[in-house]
Amino acid sequence: MQYFVVMIDYGRRGREAVVDPEMTRRDVVARIASGEYSNVSFIHEIVDRSVADVTADIMSEAALPEIDGRDADLQAARLDHLHDLRKHEQV
C-alpha cells in the first residue's frame, strides 16, 4: 500500500496531517500548485513499511515556472506608453 502524509502548519492554530490513501502524487502536486495546501511542513510517502521524505521533490514539481521578462511584449508596452502620452496632450 502506498499513500502520502501532508503536514500543514497553521501557526498558532496548530497542525493538520492530511492522510488519504486514494490521493496520488499527482493529486498532492495539484493541490499544492492550486494553493489548497499552503504552509506545508513536510510530505512523507509511505510505501508498505518504509517512509520517505519527498517534500523537496513534490514542492519543486508544484512550483510555478519562472517567467522571464525578456520575452515580454515590448511593442505593446511602447504602444501603451504612446497612447498614455496622447491622452495627456493639450488640444
CSV table of C-alpha atoms in Angstrom, one decimal:
chain,number,residue,atom,x,y,z
A,1,MET,CA,0.0,0.0,0.0
A,2,GLN,CA,1.2,3.5,-0.9
A,3,TYR,CA,-0.1,6.8,0.4
A,4,PHE,CA,1.1,10.3,1.3
A,5,VAL,CA,1.0,12.3,4.5
A,6,VAL,CA,0.9,16.1,4.1
A,7,MET,CA,1.6,18.0,7.2
A,8,ILE,CA,0.1,21.5,7.1
A,9,ASP,CA,1.2,24.1,9.7
A,10,TYR,CA,-1.5,26.6,10.7
A,11,GLY,CA,0.8,28.5,13.1
A,12,ARG,CA,-0.9,29.2,16.4
A,13,ARG,CA,-3.9,27.2,15.4
A,14,GLY,CA,-1.8,24.0,15.2
A,15,ARG,CA,-1.0,21.5,12.6
A,16,GLU,CA,-3.0,19.1,10.4
A,17,ALA,CA,-1.9,15.9,8.8
A,18,VAL,CA,-3.8,15.1,5.6
A,19,VAL,CA,-3.8,11.3,5.0
A,20,ASP,CA,-5.9,9.9,2.2
A,21,PRO,CA,-5.0,6.5,0.8
A,22,GLU,CA,-6.7,7.3,-2.5
A,23,MET,CA,-4.7,10.5,-3.1
A,24,THR,CA,-1.9,10.1,-5.7
A,25,ARG,CA,1.3,12.0,-6.1
A,26,ARG,CA,-0.3,13.9,-8.9
A,27,ASP,CA,-3.2,14.9,-6.6
A,28,VAL,CA,-0.8,16.2,-4.0
A,29,VAL,CA,1.2,18.2,-6.6
A,30,ALA,CA,-2.0,19.7,-8.0
A,31,ARG,CA,-3.3,20.7,-4.5
A,32,ILE,CA,-0.1,22.4,-3.7
A,33,ALA,CA,0.1,24.2,-7.0
A,34,SER,CA,-3.5,25.4,-6.7
A,35,GLY,CA,-2.9,26.8,-3.2
A,36,GLU,CA,-5.3,24.4,-1.5
A,37,TYR,CA,-2.3,23.1,0.6
A,38,SER,CA,-0.2,26.0,1.8
A,39,ASN,CA,2.3,26.2,4.6
A,40,VAL,CA,3.3,22.6,4.1
A,41,SER,CA,5.7,21.4,6.8
A,42,PHE,CA,6.6,18.1,5.2
A,43,ILE,CA,5.3,15.4,2.9
A,44,HIS,CA,6.0,11.8,3.5
A,45,GLU,CA,5.4,9.0,1.1
A,46,ILE,CA,4.6,5.7,2.8
A,47,VAL,CA,5.2,2.5,0.8
A,48,ASP,CA,4.4,-0.7,2.6
A,49,ARG,CA,6.5,-0.2,5.8
A,50,SER,CA,9.0,2.4,4.6
A,51,VAL,CA,8.7,6.2,4.9
A,52,ALA,CA,10.4,8.6,2.5
A,53,ASP,CA,10.5,12.4,2.9
A,54,VAL,CA,9.5,13.7,-0.6
A,55,THR,CA,8.9,17.3,0.4
A,56,ALA,CA,11.5,18.9,-1.8
A,57,ASP,CA,10.7,16.8,-4.8
A,58,ILE,CA,6.9,17.5,-4.7
A,59,MET,CA,7.4,21.1,-3.8
A,60,SER,CA,9.7,21.6,-6.9
A,61,GLU,CA,7.1,19.8,-9.1
A,62,ALA,CA,4.4,22.1,-7.8
A,63,ALA,CA,6.3,25.3,-8.2
A,64,LEU,CA,5.1,27.6,-10.9
A,65,PRO,CA,7.6,28.1,-13.7
A,66,GLU,CA,9.7,31.3,-13.6
A,67,ILE,CA,8.5,33.8,-16.2
A,68,ASP,CA,11.4,35.6,-17.8
A,69,GLY,CA,10.8,39.3,-18.5
A,70,ARG,CA,13.0,39.1,-21.7
A,71,ASP,CA,10.1,37.7,-23.7
A,72,ALA,CA,7.7,40.4,-22.7
A,73,ASP,CA,5.8,42.1,-25.5
A,74,LEU,CA,7.9,45.3,-25.6
A,75,GLN,CA,6.0,46.7,-28.7
A,76,ALA,CA,2.7,46.5,-26.7
A,77,ALA,CA,4.3,48.3,-23.8
A,78,ARG,CA,5.6,51.0,-26.2
A,79,LEU,CA,2.2,51.5,-27.8
A,80,ASP,CA,0.5,51.7,-24.4
A,81,HIS,CA,3.0,54.4,-23.4
A,82,LEU,CA,2.3,56.4,-26.6
A,83,HIS,CA,-1.4,56.0,-26.0
A,84,ASP,CA,-1.0,57.4,-22.5
A,85,LEU,CA,1.1,60.4,-23.8
A,86,ARG,CA,-1.7,61.2,-26.4
A,87,LYS,CA,-4.3,61.2,-23.6
A,88,HIS,CA,-2.4,63.9,-21.8
A,89,GLU,CA,-1.6,66.2,-24.8
A,90,GLN,CA,-3.0,69.7,-24.8
A,91,VAL,CA,-5.6,70.2,-27.5
